[in-house]
Tab-separated table of C-alpha atoms in Angstrom:
chain	number	residue	atom	x	y	z
A	1	VAL	CA	-116.275	-76.836	-103.125
A	2	GLY	CA	-116.270	-80.068	-105.072
A	3	GLY	CA	-119.120	-82.500	-105.186
A	4	VAL	CA	-119.647	-85.368	-102.811
A	5	THR	CA	-119.733	-88.974	-103.973
A	6	THR	CA	-120.647	-92.083	-102.021
A	7	ASP	CA	-116.912	-92.672	-101.542
A	8	ASP	CA	-116.785	-89.418	-99.539
A	9	ILE	CA	-119.468	-90.507	-97.057
A	10	GLY	CA	-119.138	-92.580	-93.920
A	11	VAL	CA	-121.542	-93.811	-91.274
A	12	ILE	CA	-120.526	-94.547	-87.694
A	13	ALA	CA	-122.971	-96.681	-85.730
A	14	ALA	CA	-122.974	-97.504	-82.033
A	15	TYR	CA	-123.366	-101.269	-82.366
A	16	ARG	CA	-122.205	-104.029	-84.738
A	17	LYS	CA	-125.791	-105.037	-85.571
A	18	GLN	CA	-126.525	-101.426	-86.558
A	19	VAL	CA	-123.413	-101.397	-88.726
A	20	THR	CA	-124.575	-104.556	-90.494
A	21	ALA	CA	-128.169	-103.345	-90.915
A	22	ILE	CA	-127.147	-99.922	-92.255
A	23	ARG	CA	-124.569	-101.452	-94.603
A	24	MET	CA	-127.148	-103.896	-96.011
A	25	LEU	CA	-129.725	-101.125	-96.450
A	26	LEU	CA	-127.267	-98.874	-98.288
A	27	ARG	CA	-126.104	-101.714	-100.545
A	28	SER	CA	-129.718	-102.573	-101.393
A	29	GLN	CA	-130.122	-98.958	-102.559
A	30	GLY	CA	-126.991	-99.047	-104.730
A	31	LEU	CA	-124.923	-97.043	-102.234
A	32	SER	CA	-122.196	-99.583	-101.517
A	33	GLY	CA	-119.529	-96.860	-101.732
A	34	VAL	CA	-120.674	-95.456	-98.378
A	35	ARG	CA	-118.344	-96.791	-95.707
A	36	VAL	CA	-120.150	-98.033	-92.569
A	37	GLY	CA	-118.411	-99.010	-89.357
A	38	SER	CA	-118.190	-98.740	-85.602
A	39	VAL	CA	-116.187	-96.061	-83.834
A	40	HIS	CA	-113.331	-98.586	-83.576
A	41	ASP	CA	-113.383	-99.056	-87.369
A	42	TYR	CA	-112.921	-95.304	-87.813
A	43	GLN	CA	-109.824	-94.949	-85.617
A	44	GLY	CA	-107.421	-92.933	-87.784
A	45	GLN	CA	-109.892	-92.732	-90.690
A	46	GLU	CA	-111.723	-89.682	-92.049
A	47	GLU	CA	-114.414	-88.984	-94.626
A	48	LYS	CA	-115.661	-85.739	-96.125
A	49	VAL	CA	-119.127	-86.412	-94.685
A	50	ILE	CA	-119.861	-88.483	-91.575
A	51	PHE	CA	-123.226	-89.564	-90.243
A	52	ILE	CA	-123.215	-90.834	-86.664
A	53	SER	CA	-126.066	-93.085	-85.588
A	54	THR	CA	-126.430	-92.706	-81.831
A	55	VAL	CA	-129.693	-94.605	-81.825
A	56	VAL	CA	-130.186	-96.809	-78.777
A	57	SER	CA	-133.408	-98.503	-77.823
A	58	ARG	CA	-132.881	-98.880	-74.073
A	59	ARG	CA	-132.040	-95.985	-71.752
A	60	HIS	CA	-129.987	-98.209	-69.416
A	61	TRP	CA	-127.578	-98.963	-72.275
A	62	LEU	CA	-126.536	-95.324	-72.211
A	63	HIS	CA	-125.253	-95.711	-68.636
A	64	ASP	CA	-123.848	-99.238	-68.845
A	65	ALA	CA	-120.387	-99.072	-67.258
A	66	ASN	CA	-119.313	-102.181	-69.190
A	67	ALA	CA	-120.500	-100.870	-72.540
A	68	SER	CA	-117.967	-100.411	-75.300
A	69	HIS	CA	-120.016	-98.202	-77.610
A	70	LEU	CA	-119.591	-94.551	-78.483
A	71	LEU	CA	-122.332	-93.389	-76.107
A	72	SER	CA	-120.517	-94.425	-72.956
A	73	SER	CA	-117.025	-93.058	-73.455
A	74	PRO	CA	-115.599	-89.546	-73.884
A	75	SER	CA	-112.704	-90.950	-75.927
A	76	ARG	CA	-115.063	-92.762	-78.336
A	77	PHE	CA	-117.189	-89.608	-78.527
A	78	ASN	CA	-114.062	-87.658	-79.497
A	79	VAL	CA	-113.081	-90.172	-82.173
A	80	ALA	CA	-116.606	-90.195	-83.620
A	81	ILE	CA	-117.090	-86.446	-83.870
A	82	THR	CA	-113.642	-85.779	-85.349
A	83	ARG	CA	-113.875	-88.142	-88.346
A	84	ALA	CA	-115.651	-85.647	-90.644
A	85	LYS	CA	-113.589	-83.348	-92.860
A	86	ALA	CA	-116.512	-81.132	-93.907
A	87	LEU	CA	-119.894	-82.201	-92.500
A	88	LEU	CA	-120.965	-84.104	-89.410
A	89	CYS	CA	-124.591	-85.235	-89.071
A	90	ILE	CA	-125.650	-86.880	-85.831
A	91	VAL	CA	-128.852	-88.909	-85.731
A	92	GLY	CA	-130.316	-89.780	-82.363
A	93	ASN	CA	-132.722	-89.055	-79.567
A	94	PRO	CA	-131.730	-85.732	-77.949
A	95	HIS	CA	-133.621	-86.626	-74.759
A	96	MET	CA	-131.309	-89.590	-74.265
A	97	LEU	CA	-128.163	-87.923	-75.593
A	98	GLN	CA	-128.421	-84.998	-73.195
A	99	GLU	CA	-128.013	-87.439	-70.297
A	100	ASP	CA	-124.360	-87.820	-71.293
A	101	GLU	CA	-122.134	-84.793	-70.591
A	102	CYS	CA	-120.237	-84.907	-73.909
A	103	TRP	CA	-123.330	-85.335	-76.052
A	104	ARG	CA	-125.224	-82.700	-74.037
A	105	GLU	CA	-122.454	-80.171	-74.735
A	106	MET	CA	-122.506	-81.102	-78.426
A	107	LEU	CA	-126.282	-80.623	-78.569
A	108	GLN	CA	-126.022	-77.240	-76.873
A	109	TYR	CA	-123.115	-76.194	-79.107
A	110	CYS	CA	-125.071	-77.022	-82.259
A	111	ALA	CA	-128.282	-75.404	-81.019
A	112	ALA	CA	-126.423	-72.197	-80.098
A	113	ARG	CA	-125.024	-71.984	-83.636
A	114	GLY	CA	-128.254	-72.711	-85.469
A	115	CYS	CA	-127.250	-76.095	-86.817
A	116	TYR	CA	-129.515	-78.249	-84.644
A	117	THR	CA	-132.589	-79.710	-86.300
A	118	GLY	CA	-134.965	-81.549	-84.042
A	119	VAL	CA	-137.291	-81.356	-81.096
A	120	SER	CA	-136.948	-79.066	-78.116
A	121	THR	CA	-135.731	-80.523	-74.848
A	122	PRO	CA	-135.459	-78.943	-71.397
A	123	LEU	CA	-131.872	-77.964	-72.287
A	124	ILE	CA	-132.426	-77.109	-75.952
A	125	GLU	CA	-135.095	-74.745	-77.123
A	126	VAL	CA	-135.841	-74.767	-80.820
A	127	GLU	CA	-138.782	-73.753	-82.869
A	128	ASP	CA	-140.751	-76.959	-83.376
A	129	VAL	CA	-141.438	-76.605	-87.060
A	130	PRO	CA	-141.981	-79.923	-88.790
A	131	GLN	CA	-139.553	-80.242	-91.672
A	132	SER	CA	-139.877	-82.392	-94.723
A	133	LYS	CA	-137.118	-84.795	-95.670
A	134	GLU	CA	-136.302	-82.540	-98.605
A	135	ALA	CA	-135.966	-79.466	-96.352
A	136	VAL	CA	-133.527	-81.274	-94.053
A	137	LEU	CA	-131.494	-82.525	-97.033
A	138	ASP	CA	-131.424	-79.012	-98.474
A	139	GLN	CA	-130.172	-77.694	-95.126
A	140	ILE	CA	-127.432	-80.349	-95.014
A	141	ALA	CA	-126.354	-79.468	-98.554
A	142	GLU	CA	-126.284	-75.772	-97.748
A	143	LEU	CA	-124.255	-76.281	-94.582
A	144	ALA	CA	-121.658	-78.575	-96.086
A	145	LEU	CA	-121.332	-78.001	-99.753
A	146	LEU	CA	-122.157	-74.421	-100.605
A	147	GLY	CA	-119.426	-72.690	-98.625
A	148	ALA	CA	-121.611	-71.844	-95.629
A	149	ALA	CA	-119.195	-73.530	-93.242
A	150	GLU	CA	-117.061	-70.451	-92.613
A	151	GLY	CA	-119.149	-69.073	-89.729
A	152	VAL	CA	-119.113	-72.260	-87.730
A	153	ALA	CA	-115.526	-73.118	-88.621
A	154	HIS	CA	-114.427	-69.788	-87.159
A	155	ASP	CA	-116.391	-70.358	-83.939
A	156	MET	CA	-115.287	-73.922	-83.289
A	157	GLU	CA	-112.679	-74.308	-80.604
A	158	THR	CA	-110.726	-77.159	-82.127
A	159	ASN	CA	-107.177	-77.695	-83.260
A	160	THR	CA	-107.995	-78.166	-86.933
A	161	SER	CA	-106.142	-76.625	-89.800
A	162	SER	CA	-107.495	-73.306	-91.004
A	163	GLU	CA	-108.306	-74.839	-94.388
A	164	MET	CA	-110.848	-77.317	-92.962
A	165	GLU	CA	-114.460	-76.301	-92.937
A	166	TRP	CA	-116.402	-78.002	-90.148
A	167	ARG	CA	-120.130	-78.324	-89.779
A	168	ALA	CA	-122.193	-80.241	-87.317
A	169	MET	CA	-125.896	-80.757	-87.709
A	170	LEU	CA	-128.076	-82.706	-85.345
């Protein structure tokens, strides 16, 4: 598997202000090649590695019927999780995400396959072992870049080509 450059990485954020803040932070760190956008920006686009920021600060936003973000719509959820060619990393609060049916199923899917990293919830039991930033980054690298994707790719029930290796890590 080839290496990953900043041009191979994308970030999908739930809100425009998050998009702007993440983009500015990455640029300040010399990572301007990382593409950052909303779920609408990623319609028809793919990257080798996708990070999805599902971070919301108010629980009622998750259930807002008028919301147009990726946490309130199965179709936006589908677009967001299918933009990664090799590795999908989802960042968010599992206690809030499990309130949505699509995200709850994603959390349970990842936990059942050993690619969930985070706290336990009533629906997800994991060993609460604090991990360093380096340990999490090592796990991401192992999942995506060292050929370990075969086990999960075989288990996933998607209509992807057999050549694609999929990984999801929460």
